[in-house]
Tab-separated table of C-alpha atoms in Angstrom:
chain	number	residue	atom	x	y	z
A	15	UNK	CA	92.775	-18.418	10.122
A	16	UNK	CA	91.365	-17.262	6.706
A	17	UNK	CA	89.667	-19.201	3.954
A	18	UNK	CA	89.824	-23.055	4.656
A	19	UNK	CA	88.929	-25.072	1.630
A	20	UNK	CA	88.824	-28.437	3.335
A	21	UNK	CA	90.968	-30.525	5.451
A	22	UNK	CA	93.534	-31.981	3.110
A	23	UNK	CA	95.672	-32.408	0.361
A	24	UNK	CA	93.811	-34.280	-2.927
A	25	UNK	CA	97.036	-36.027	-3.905
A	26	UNK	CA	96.852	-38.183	-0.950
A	27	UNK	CA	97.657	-41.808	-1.436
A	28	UNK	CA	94.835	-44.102	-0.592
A	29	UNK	CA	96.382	-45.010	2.863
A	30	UNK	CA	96.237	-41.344	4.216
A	31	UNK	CA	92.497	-40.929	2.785
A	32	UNK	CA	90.405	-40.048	5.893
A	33	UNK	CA	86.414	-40.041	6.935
A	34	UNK	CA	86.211	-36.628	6.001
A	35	UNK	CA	88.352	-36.802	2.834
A	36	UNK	CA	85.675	-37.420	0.230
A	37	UNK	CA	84.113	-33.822	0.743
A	38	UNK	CA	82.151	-32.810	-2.693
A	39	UNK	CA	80.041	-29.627	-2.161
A	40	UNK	CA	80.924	-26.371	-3.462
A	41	UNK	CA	78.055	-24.263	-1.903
A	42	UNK	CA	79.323	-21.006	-0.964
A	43	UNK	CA	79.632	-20.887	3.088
A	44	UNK	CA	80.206	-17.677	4.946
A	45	UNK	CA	81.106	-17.925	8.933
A	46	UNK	CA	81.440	-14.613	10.931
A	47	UNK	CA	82.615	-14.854	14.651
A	48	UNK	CA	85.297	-14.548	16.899
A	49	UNK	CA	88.472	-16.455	15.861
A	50	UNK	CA	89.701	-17.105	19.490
A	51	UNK	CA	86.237	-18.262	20.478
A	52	UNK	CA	85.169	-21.964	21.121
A	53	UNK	CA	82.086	-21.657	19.775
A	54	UNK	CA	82.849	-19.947	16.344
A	55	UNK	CA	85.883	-22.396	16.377
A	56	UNK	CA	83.328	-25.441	16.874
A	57	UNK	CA	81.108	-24.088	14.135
A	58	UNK	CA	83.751	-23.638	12.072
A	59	UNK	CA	85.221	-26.926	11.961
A	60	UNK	CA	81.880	-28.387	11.467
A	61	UNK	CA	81.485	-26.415	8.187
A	62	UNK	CA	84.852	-27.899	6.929
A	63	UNK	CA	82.943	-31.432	6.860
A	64	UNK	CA	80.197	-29.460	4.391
A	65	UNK	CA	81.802	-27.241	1.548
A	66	UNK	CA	85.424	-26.835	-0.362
A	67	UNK	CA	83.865	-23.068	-0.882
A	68	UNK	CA	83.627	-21.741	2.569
A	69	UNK	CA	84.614	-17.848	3.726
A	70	UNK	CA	85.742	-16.676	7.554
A	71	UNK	CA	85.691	-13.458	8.334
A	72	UNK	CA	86.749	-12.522	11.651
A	73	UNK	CA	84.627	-10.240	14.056
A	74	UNK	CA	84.677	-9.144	17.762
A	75	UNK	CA	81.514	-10.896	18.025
A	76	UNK	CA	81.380	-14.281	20.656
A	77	UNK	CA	78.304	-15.849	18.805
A	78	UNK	CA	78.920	-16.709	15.420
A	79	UNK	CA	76.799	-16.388	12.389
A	80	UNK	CA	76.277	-18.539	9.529
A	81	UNK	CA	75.390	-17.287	6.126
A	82	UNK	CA	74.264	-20.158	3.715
A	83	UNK	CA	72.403	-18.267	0.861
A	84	UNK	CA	70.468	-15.894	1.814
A	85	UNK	CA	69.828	-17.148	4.639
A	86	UNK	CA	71.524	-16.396	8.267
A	87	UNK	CA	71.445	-18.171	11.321
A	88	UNK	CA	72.897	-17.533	15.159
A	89	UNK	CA	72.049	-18.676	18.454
A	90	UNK	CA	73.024	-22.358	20.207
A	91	UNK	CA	75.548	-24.397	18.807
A	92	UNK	CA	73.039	-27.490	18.427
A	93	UNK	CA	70.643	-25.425	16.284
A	94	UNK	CA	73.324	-24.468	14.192
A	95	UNK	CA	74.516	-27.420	13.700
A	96	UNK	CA	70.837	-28.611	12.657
A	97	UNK	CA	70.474	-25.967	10.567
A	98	UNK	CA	73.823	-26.502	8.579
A	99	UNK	CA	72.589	-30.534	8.242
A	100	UNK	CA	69.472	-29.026	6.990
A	101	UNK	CA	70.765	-26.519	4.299
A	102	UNK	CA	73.672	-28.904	3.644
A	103	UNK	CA	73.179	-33.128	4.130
A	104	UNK	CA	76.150	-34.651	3.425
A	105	UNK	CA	77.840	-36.040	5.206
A	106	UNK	CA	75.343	-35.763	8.666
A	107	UNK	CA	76.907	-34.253	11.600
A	108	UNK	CA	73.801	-34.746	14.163
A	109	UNK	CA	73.594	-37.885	15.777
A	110	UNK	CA	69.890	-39.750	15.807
A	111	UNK	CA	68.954	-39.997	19.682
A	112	UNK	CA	68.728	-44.131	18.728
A	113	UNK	CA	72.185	-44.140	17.566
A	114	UNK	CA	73.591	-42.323	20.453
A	115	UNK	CA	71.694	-43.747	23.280
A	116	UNK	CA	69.878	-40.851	24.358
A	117	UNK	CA	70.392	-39.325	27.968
A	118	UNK	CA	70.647	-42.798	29.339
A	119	UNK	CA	74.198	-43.978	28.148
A	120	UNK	CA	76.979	-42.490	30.808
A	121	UNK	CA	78.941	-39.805	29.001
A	122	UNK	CA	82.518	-41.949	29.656
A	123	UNK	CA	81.223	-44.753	27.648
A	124	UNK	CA	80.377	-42.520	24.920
A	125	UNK	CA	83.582	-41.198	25.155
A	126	UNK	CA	85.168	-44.540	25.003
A	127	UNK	CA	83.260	-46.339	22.285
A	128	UNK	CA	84.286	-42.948	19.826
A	129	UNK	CA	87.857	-43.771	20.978
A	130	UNK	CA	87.838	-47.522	19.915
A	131	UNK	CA	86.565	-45.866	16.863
A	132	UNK	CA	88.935	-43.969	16.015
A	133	UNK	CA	91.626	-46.096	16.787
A	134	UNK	CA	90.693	-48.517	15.046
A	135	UNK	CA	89.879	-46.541	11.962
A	136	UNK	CA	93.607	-45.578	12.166
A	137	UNK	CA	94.731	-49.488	12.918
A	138	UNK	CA	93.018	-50.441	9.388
A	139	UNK	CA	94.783	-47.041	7.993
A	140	UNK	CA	98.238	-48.693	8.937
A	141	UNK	CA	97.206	-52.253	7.981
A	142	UNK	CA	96.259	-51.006	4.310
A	143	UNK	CA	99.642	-49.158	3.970
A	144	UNK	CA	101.637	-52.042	5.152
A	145	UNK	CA	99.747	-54.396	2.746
A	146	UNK	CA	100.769	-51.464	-0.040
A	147	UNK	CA	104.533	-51.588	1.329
A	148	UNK	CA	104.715	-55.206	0.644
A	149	UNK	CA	103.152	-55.095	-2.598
A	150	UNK	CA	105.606	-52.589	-4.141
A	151	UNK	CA	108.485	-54.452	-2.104
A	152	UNK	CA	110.766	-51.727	-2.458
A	153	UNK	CA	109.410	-49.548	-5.248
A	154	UNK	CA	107.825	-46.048	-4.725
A	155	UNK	CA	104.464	-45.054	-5.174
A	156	UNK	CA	104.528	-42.422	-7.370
A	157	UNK	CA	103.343	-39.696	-5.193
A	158	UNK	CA	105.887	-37.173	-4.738
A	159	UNK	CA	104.423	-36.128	-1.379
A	160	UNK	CA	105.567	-39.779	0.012
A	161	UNK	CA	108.500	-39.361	-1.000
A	162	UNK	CA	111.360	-42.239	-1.706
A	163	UNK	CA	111.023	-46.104	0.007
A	164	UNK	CA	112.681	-45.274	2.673
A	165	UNK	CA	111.250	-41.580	3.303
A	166	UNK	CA	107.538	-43.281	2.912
A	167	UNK	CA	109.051	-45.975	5.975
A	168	UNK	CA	109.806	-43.283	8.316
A	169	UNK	CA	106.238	-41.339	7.513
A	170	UNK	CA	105.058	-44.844	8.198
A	171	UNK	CA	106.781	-44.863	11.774
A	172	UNK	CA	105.842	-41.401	12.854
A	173	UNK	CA	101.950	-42.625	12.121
A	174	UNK	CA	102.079	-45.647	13.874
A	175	UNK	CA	104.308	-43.565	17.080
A	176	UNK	CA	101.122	-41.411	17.046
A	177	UNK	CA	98.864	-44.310	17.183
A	178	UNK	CA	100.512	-46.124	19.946
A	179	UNK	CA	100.790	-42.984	21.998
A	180	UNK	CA	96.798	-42.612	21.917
A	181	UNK	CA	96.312	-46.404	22.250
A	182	UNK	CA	98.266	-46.236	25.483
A	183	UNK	CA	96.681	-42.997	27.217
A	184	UNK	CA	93.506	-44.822	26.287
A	185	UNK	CA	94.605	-47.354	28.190
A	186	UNK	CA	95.868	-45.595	31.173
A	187	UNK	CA	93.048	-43.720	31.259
A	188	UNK	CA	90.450	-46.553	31.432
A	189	UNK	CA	92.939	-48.542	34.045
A	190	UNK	CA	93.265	-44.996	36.251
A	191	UNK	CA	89.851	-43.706	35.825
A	192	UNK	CA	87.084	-46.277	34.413
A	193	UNK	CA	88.226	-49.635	35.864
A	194	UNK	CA	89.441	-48.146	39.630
A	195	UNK	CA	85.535	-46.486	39.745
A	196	UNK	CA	83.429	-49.945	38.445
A	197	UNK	CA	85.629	-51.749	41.220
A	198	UNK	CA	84.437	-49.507	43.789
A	199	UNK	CA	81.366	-51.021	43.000
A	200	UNK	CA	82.217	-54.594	42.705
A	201	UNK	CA	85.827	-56.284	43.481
A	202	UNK	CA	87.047	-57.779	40.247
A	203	UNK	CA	84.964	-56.621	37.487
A	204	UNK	CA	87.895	-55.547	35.577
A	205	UNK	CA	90.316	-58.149	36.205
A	206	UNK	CA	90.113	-59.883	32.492
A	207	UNK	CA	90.447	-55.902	30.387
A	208	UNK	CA	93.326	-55.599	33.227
A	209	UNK	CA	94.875	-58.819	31.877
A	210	UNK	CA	93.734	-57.891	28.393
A	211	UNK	CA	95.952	-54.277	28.396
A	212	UNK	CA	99.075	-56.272	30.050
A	213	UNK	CA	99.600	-58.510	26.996
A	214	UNK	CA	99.000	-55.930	24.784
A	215	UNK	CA	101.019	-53.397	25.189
A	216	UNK	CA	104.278	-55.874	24.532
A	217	UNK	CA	102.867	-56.347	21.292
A	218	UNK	CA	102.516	-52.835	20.624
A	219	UNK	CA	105.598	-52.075	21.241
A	220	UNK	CA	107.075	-54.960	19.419
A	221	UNK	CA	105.574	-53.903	16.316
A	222	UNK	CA	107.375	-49.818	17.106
A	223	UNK	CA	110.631	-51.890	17.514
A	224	UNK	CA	110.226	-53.921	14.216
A	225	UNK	CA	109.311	-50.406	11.797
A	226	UNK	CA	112.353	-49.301	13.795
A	227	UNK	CA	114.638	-52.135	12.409
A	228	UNK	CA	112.962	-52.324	8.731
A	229	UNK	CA	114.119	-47.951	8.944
A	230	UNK	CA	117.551	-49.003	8.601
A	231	UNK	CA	116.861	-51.773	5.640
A	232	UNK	CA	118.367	-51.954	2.155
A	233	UNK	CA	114.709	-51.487	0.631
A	234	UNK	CA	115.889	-53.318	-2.389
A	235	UNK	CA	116.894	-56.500	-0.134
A	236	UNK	CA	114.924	-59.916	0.642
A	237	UNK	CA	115.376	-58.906	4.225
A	238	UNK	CA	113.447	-55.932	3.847
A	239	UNK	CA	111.173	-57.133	1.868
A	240	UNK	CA	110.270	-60.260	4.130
A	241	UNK	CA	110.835	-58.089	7.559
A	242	UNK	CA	107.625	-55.711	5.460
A	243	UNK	CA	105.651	-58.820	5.296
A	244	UNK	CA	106.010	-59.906	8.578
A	245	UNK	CA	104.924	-56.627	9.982
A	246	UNK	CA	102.003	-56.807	7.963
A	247	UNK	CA	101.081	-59.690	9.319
A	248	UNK	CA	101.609	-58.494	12.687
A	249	UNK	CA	99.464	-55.175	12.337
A	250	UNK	CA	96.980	-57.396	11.239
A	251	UNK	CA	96.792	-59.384	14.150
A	252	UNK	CA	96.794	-56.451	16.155
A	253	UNK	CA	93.370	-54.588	14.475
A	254	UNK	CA	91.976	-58.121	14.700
A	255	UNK	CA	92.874	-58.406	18.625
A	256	UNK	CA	92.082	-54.957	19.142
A	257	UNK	CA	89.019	-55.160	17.713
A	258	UNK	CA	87.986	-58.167	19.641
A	259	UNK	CA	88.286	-56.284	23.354
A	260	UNK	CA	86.950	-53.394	21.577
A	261	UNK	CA	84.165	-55.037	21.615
A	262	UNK	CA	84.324	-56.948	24.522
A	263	UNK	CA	84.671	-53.793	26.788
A	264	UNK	CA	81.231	-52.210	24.934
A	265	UNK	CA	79.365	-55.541	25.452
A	266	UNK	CA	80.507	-56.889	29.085
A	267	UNK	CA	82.544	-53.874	30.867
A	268	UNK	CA	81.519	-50.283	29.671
A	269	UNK	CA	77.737	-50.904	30.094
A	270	UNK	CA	78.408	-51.269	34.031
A	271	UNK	CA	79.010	-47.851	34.599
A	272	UNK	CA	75.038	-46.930	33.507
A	273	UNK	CA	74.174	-49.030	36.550
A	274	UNK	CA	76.127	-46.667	38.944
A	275	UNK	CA	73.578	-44.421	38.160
A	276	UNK	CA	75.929	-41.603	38.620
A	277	UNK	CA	74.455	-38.049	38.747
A	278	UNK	CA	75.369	-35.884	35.508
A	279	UNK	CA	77.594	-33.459	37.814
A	280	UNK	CA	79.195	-37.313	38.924
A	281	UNK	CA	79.676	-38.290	35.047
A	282	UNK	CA	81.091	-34.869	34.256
A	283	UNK	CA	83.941	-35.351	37.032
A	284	UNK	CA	84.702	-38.513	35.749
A	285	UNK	CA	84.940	-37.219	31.736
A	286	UNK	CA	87.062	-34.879	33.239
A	287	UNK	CA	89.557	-37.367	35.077
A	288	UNK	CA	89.616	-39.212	32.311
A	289	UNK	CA	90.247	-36.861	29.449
A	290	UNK	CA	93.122	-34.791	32.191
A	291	UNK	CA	94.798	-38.859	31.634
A	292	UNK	CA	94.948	-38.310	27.736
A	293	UNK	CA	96.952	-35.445	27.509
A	294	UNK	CA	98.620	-35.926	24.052
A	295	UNK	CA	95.691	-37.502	22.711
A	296	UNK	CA	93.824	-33.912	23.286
A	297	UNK	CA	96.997	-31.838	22.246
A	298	UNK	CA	99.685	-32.724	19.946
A	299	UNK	CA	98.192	-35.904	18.477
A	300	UNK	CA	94.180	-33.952	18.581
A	301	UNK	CA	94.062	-33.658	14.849
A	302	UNK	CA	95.488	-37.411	14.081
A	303	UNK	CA	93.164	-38.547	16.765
A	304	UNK	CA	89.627	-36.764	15.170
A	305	UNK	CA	90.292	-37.259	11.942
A	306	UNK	CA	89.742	-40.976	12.308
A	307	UNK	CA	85.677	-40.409	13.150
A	308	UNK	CA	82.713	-39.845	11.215
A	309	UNK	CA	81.914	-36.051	11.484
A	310	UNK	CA	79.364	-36.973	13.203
A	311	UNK	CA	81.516	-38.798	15.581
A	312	UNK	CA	83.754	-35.909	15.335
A	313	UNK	CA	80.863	-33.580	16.760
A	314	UNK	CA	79.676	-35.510	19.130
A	315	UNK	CA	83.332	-36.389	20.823
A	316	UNK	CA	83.579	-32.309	20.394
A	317	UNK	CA	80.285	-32.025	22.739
A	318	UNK	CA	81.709	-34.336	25.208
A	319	UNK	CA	85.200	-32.255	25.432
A	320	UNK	CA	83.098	-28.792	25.615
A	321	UNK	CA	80.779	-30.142	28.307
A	322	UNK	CA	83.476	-30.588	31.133
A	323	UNK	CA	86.619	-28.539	30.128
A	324	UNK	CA	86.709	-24.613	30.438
A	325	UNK	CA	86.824	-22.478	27.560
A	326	UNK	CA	90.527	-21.715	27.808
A	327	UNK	CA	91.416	-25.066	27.500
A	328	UNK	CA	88.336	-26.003	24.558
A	329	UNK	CA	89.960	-23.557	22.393
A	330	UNK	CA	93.237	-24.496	21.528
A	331	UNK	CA	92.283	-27.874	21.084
A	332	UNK	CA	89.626	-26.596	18.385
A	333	UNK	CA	91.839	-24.439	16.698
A	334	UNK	CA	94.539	-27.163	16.343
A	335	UNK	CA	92.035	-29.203	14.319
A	336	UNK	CA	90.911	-26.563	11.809
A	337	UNK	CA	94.384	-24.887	11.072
C-alpha cells in the first residue's frame, strides 16, 4: 500500500471534484497495522480524509496504531476515530447522535438515506458536466487528463454506466428486501415507490441510450451540439425527480420500518439481505459509490458494512477504496 497522499489527482476539472477533494492539512500522520486487516484498513482510509502528509508502515500487528505527534493511540475503532477528530477537525468524521438518530433509527434506513446521498451527489456531478459540455459545444477543456471532445464523451458515459448500475441495485434491493418486509406488515404500503421505480428506470436508460448516440457525433456539428443540450436537460430532470422520491421514501416509506420494532440481530439480517442485493455497488463500483459522501457519511456507511459482513469479505472492499 505505501504512502497515500490523498485520494486524487489536483488537476481535476471541476466536474470530477469530490466531498473529500478539498483536503488542506499537512500534519505529519503515521499509521502502523496490518495491511490485510479491516480494522487498520478502516483507520486508514479515515486518515486519508485528514492529512496530504500521512506514513503506513506495515506490521504483523491486527490493532493498529496511530501516531499524531507525539502522541499514540490504539484500541477500538470508535475511539480512534474520536481521537483523530480531536487531534485533527477538519473535515469531522464522527457523526453527532442528533444527526444520526441515535439507536432508535433501523440500521436499513440509515443505510438507505446515505445511498440517496450519494447518488445524488453523483446525479448533480453529471448534471454540472453536461451543463460544461454544452457550454464549450464542442471545444476541449484544457485539461489534458480529459482528453479530446470526444474522449471527455466517453469518460462521460462510463460515469453515468456506473451511476445507473448503483441506482438500479438500489432499487432492486429496496423492491427485494425493504418493500417485500414493510408489506408483511401491511398490504400495500409500497405500492406508489413500486410505481415510482417502474417509470424510472425507462428514463434511466433513455438517457444511457442518448450519451450512446451523442458517442458517435461530429462534436463540431449542430446535431451534437443540440443532442448535448437536450441531455442536459434530461439529467436535470432526472436529479430533480430523483430527488423528489428521495425524499418521499425518508418522509412517508423508510420511517415504517422503526415501527416493526425489529430486534438488532432482526435489523442485522436484513442489512445483510440487502447489501448481498448490491453486489457491484460494494465491489467494482465501491470507490465511485463512497466517494460521493461526506467522510462522515463515508464512516458511518463503513460501520454499517462492518457490522453485518465477515471480515473476509470487509476487507477487500476497504482496500479497494484506499488504493
Amino acid at each position: 500500500m505505501g504512502n497515500c497522499n490523498c485520494f486524487t489527482n489536483s488537476k481535476q476539472a471541476m466536474a470530477e471534484i469530490a466531498p473529500y477533494d478539498l483536503i488542506k492539512s499537512t500534519t505529519a500522520v503515521h499509521l502502523y497495522g496490518d495491511p490485510a486487516n479491516s480494522s487498520t484498513l478502516y483507520i486508514h482510509f479515515a486518515l486519508l480524509y485528514k492529512t496530504r502528509a500521512l506514513q503506513f508502515t506495515p506490521t504483523n500487528d491486527p490493532q493498529p496504531v496511530v501516531q499524531i505527534g507525539s502522541e499514540t493511540i490504539s484500541g477500538t475503532r470508535e475511539m480512534m476515530v474520536r481521537f483523530i477528530d480531536v487531534k485533527l477537525p477538519q473535515p469531522p468524521l464522527v457523526v453527532p447522535v442528533e444527526e444520526e438518530g441515535g439507536e432508535t433509527a433501523a440500521l436499513v434506513v440509515k443505510m438507505a438515506a446515505l445511498q440517496h446521498r450519494s447518488v445524488v451527489w453523483h446525479l448533480e456531478r453529471m448534471v454540472r458536466w453536461s451543463e460544461d459540455l454544452v457550454t464549450r459545444g464542442g471545444r476541449r477543456n484544457g485539461d489534458p487528463a480529459m482528453g479530446s471532445e470526444r474522449m471527455e464523451v466517453k469518460k462521460f458515459q462510463k460515469s453515468y454506466t456506473r451511476l445507473l448500475e448503483v441506482m438500479v441495485e438500489h432499487a432492486q434491493m429496496e423492491e427485494r428486501v425493504v418493500f417485500p418486509l414493510l408489506e408483511t406488515a401491511e398490504r400495500g404500503l409500497c405500492k406508489a415507490a413500486n410505481e415510482e421505480h417502474g417509470r424510472d428506470l425507462p428514463i434511466m436508460n433513455g438517457i444511457k441510450e442518448d450519451i450512446k448516440s451523442i458517442v458517435v457525433l461530429d462534436t463540431g456539428s449542430h446535431d451534437y451540439r443540440e443532442a448535448l443540450r437536450n441531455l442536459s436537460s434530461r439529467l436535470r430532470s432526472l436529479l430533480e425527480h430523483s430527488k423528489e422520491h428521495f425524499q418521499e421514501e425518508e418522509r412517508d416509506v423508510l420511517p415504517l420500518m422503526e415501527a416493526m420494532e425489529l430486534s438488532k440481530e432482526q435489523q442485522l439480517r436484513v442489512l445483510e439481505q440487502c447489501f448481498d442485493v448490491m453486489q457491484g455497488t460494494h465491489s467494482h463500483l465501491f470507490s465511485s459509490f463512497i466517494h460521493g459522501l461526506l467522510p462522515r457519511e463515508a464512516m458511518q456507511y463503513l460501520d454499517l458494512i462492518i457490522s453485518c459482513r465477515e471480515e473476509k469479505l470487509v476487507a477487500p472492499m476497504l482496500h479497494r477504496i484506499i488504493q
